[in-house]
Short mmCIF file of C-alpha atoms in Angstrom, two decimals:
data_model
loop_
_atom_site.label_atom_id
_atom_site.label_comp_id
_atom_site.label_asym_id
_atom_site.label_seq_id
_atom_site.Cartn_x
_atom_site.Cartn_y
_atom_site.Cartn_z
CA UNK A 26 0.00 0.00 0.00
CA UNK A 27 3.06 2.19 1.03
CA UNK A 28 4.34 1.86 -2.85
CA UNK A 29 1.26 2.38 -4.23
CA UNK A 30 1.06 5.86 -2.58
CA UNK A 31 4.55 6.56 -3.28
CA UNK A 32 3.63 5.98 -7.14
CA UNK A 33 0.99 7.54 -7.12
CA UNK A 34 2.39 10.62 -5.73
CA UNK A 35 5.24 10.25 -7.24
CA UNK A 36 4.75 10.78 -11.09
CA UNK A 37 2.06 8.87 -13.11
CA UNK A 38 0.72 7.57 -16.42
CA UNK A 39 -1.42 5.55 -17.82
CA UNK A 40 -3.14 4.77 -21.61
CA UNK A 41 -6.16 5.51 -20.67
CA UNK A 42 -5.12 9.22 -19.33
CA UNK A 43 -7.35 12.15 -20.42
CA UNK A 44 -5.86 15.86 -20.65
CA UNK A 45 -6.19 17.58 -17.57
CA UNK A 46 -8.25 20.61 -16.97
CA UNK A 47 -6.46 23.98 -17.24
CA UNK A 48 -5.59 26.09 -14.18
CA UNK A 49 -8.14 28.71 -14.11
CA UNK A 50 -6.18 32.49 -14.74
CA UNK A 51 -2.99 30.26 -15.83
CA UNK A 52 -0.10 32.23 -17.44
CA UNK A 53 1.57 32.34 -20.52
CA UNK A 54 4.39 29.74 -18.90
CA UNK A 55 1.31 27.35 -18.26
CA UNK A 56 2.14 23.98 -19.47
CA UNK A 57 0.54 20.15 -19.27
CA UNK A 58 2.25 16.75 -19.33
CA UNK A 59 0.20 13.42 -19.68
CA UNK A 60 1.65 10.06 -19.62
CA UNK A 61 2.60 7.17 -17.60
CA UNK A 62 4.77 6.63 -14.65
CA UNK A 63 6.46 2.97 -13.08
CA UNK A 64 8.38 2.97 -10.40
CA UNK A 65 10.34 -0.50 -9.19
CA UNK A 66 11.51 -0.62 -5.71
CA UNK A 67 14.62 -3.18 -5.45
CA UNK A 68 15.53 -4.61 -1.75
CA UNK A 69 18.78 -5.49 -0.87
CA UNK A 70 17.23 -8.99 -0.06
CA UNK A 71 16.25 -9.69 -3.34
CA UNK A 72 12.82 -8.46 -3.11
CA UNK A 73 10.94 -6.38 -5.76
CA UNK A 74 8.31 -3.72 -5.24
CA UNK A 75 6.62 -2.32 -8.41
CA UNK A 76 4.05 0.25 -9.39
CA UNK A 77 2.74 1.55 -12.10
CA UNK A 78 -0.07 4.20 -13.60
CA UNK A 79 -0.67 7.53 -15.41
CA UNK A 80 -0.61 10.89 -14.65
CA UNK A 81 -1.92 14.20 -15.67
CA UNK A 82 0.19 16.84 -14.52
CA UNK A 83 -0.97 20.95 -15.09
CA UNK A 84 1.33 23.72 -14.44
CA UNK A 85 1.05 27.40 -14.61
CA UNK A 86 4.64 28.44 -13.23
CA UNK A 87 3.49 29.38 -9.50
CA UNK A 88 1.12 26.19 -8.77
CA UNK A 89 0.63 22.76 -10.21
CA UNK A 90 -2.10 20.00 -10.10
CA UNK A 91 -0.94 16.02 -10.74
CA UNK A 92 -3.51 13.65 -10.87
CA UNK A 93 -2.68 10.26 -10.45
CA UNK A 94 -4.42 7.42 -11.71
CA UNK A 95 -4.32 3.26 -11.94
CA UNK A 96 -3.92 1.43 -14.86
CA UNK A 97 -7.63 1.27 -15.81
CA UNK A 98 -7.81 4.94 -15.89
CA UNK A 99 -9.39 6.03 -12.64
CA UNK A 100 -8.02 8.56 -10.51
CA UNK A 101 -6.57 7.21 -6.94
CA UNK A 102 -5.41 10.77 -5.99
CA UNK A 103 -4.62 14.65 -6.83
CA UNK A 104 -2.27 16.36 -5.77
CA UNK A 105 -1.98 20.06 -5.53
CA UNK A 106 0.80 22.34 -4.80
CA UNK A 107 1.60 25.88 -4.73
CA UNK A 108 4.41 27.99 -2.48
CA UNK A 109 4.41 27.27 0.86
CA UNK A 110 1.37 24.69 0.72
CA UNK A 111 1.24 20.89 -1.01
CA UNK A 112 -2.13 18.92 -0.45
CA UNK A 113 -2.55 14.74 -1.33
CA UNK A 114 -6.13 14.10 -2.12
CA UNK A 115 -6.74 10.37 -1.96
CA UNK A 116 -9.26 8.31 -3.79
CA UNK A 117 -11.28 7.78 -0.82
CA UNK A 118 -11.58 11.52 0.52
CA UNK A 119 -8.59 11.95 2.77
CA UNK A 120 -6.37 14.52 2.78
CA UNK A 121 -2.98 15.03 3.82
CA UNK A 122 -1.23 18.78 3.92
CA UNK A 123 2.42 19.70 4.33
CA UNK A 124 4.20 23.19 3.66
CA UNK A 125 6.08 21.69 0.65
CA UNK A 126 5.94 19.08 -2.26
CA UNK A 127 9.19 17.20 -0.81
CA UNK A 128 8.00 17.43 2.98
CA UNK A 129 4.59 15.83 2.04
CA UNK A 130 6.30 13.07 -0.01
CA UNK A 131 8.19 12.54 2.69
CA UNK A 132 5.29 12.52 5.50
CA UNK A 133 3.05 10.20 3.49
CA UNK A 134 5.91 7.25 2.66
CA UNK A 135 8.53 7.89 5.25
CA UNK A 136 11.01 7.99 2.03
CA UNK A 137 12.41 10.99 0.20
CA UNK A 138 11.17 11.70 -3.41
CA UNK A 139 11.72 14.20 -5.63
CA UNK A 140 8.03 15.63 -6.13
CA UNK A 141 9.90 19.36 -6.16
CA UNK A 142 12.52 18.41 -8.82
CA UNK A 143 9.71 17.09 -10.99
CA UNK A 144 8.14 19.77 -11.64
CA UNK A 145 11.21 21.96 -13.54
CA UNK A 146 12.58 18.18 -15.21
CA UNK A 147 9.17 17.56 -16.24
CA UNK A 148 10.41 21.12 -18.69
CA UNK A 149 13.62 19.85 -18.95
CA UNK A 150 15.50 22.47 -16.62
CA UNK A 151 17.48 21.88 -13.64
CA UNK A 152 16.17 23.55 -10.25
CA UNK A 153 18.66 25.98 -8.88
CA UNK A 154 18.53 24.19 -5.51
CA UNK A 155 19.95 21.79 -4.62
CA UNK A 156 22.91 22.57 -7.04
CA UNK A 157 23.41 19.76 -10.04
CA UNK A 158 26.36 17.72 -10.28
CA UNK A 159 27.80 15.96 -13.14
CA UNK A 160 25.66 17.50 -15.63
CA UNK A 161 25.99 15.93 -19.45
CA UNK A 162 23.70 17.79 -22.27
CA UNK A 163 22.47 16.55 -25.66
CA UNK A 164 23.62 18.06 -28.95
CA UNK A 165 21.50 20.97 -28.14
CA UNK A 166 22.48 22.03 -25.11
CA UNK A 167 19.80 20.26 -23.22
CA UNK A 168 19.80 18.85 -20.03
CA UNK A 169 20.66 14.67 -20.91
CA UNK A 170 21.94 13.50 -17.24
CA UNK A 171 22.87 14.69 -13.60
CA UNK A 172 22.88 13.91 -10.30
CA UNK A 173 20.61 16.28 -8.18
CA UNK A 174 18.89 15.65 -4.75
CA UNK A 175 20.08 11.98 -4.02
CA UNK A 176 18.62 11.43 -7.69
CA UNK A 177 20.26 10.52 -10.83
CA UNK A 178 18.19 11.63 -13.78
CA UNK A 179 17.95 11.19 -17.20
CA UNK A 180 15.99 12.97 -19.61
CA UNK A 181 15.58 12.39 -23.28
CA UNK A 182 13.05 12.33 -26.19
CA UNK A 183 12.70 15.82 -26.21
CA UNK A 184 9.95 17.85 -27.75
CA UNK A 185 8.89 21.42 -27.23
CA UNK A 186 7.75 21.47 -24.02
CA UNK A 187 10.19 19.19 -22.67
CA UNK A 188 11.68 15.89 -22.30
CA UNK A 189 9.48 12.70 -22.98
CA UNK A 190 11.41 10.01 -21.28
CA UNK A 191 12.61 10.57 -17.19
CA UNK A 192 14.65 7.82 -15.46
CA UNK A 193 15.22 8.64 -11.84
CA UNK A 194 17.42 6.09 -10.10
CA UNK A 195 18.13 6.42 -6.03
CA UNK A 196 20.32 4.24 -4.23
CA UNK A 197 19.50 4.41 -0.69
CA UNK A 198 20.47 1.57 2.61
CA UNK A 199 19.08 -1.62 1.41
CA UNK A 200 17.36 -0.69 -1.83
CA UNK A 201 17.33 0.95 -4.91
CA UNK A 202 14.19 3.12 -6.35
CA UNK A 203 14.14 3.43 -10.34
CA UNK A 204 11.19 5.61 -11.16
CA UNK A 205 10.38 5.79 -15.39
CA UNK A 206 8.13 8.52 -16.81
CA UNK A 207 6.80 8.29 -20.56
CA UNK A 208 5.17 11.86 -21.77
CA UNK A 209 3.14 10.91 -24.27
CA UNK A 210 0.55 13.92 -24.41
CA UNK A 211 1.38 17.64 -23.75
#
């Protein structure tokens, strides 16, 4: 249960996604991402954890709205955030607030993830904070692989609005956490 809220916060996607609903008085930045998300959870004992769904994420540069759904299509949770708030809306009506994206990942699965992170790779730019390390870029200057946060990240498939392909691998005490995005509607 623990990894399917994780995935579903996380990042999500699914084929049976539909594009999500504009942010009412959005700005010219505004942007949308639909596709489908899987992460795998490896323990150091040999057991596997995975998850998988779609995701509907809407953006208008100050607040964003991800909707998270199963593989049939229906939505197991929303979440909302904007500066200095971050709400999880489950399925089944409850709610769970923190101040931040990162601080709420962290309250509802007692593991880091990088909800905050997301939200500028889902464009394909690196956050200012925490600072990037061994940053590679494609053949046009594009972000193609660092190390930010704990996170190593990939990005690739590019089209206009950003990359198409995220593979975010974490190596922490006893497992390993590979999260995969696939953009496959803007």
């Amino acid at each position: 249960m623990r990894w399917a809220l994780m995935a579903m916060l996380a990042f999500a996607l699914a084929a049976c996604t539909t594009t999500p609903k504009p942010i009412e008085g959005a700005s010219p930045d505004a942007f949308s991402r639909i596709g489908r998300f899987a992460i795998t959870v490896n323990e150091e004992s040999g057991k596997q954890n995975a998850v998988q769904g779609g995701f509907s994420w809407s953006d208008d540069g100050r607040r964003y709205i991800l909707d998270l759904t199963n593989p049939l299509g229906s939505t197991e949770a929303r979440v909302e955030g904007q500066p200095g708030a971050a709400s999880l809306t489950k399925a089944d009506g409850t709610r769970l607030v923190a101040d931040n994206p990162d601080a709420l990942a962290e309250d509802a699965f007692g593991s880091s993830m990088p909800v905050s992170g997301l939200r500028d790779w889902l464009r394909g730019k690196l956050p200012a904070e925490p600072e990037a390390s061994e940053v590679s870029r494609d053949e046009l200057g594009r972000p193609a692989a660092f190390e930010q946060g704990g996170w190593r990240v990939r990005l690739s498939r590019y089209d206009v609005l950003g990359p198409q392909l995220l593979v975010l691998e974490r190596q922490e005490p006893g497992r390993r956490i590979m999260v995969r995005l696939v953009v496959n509607q803007s």
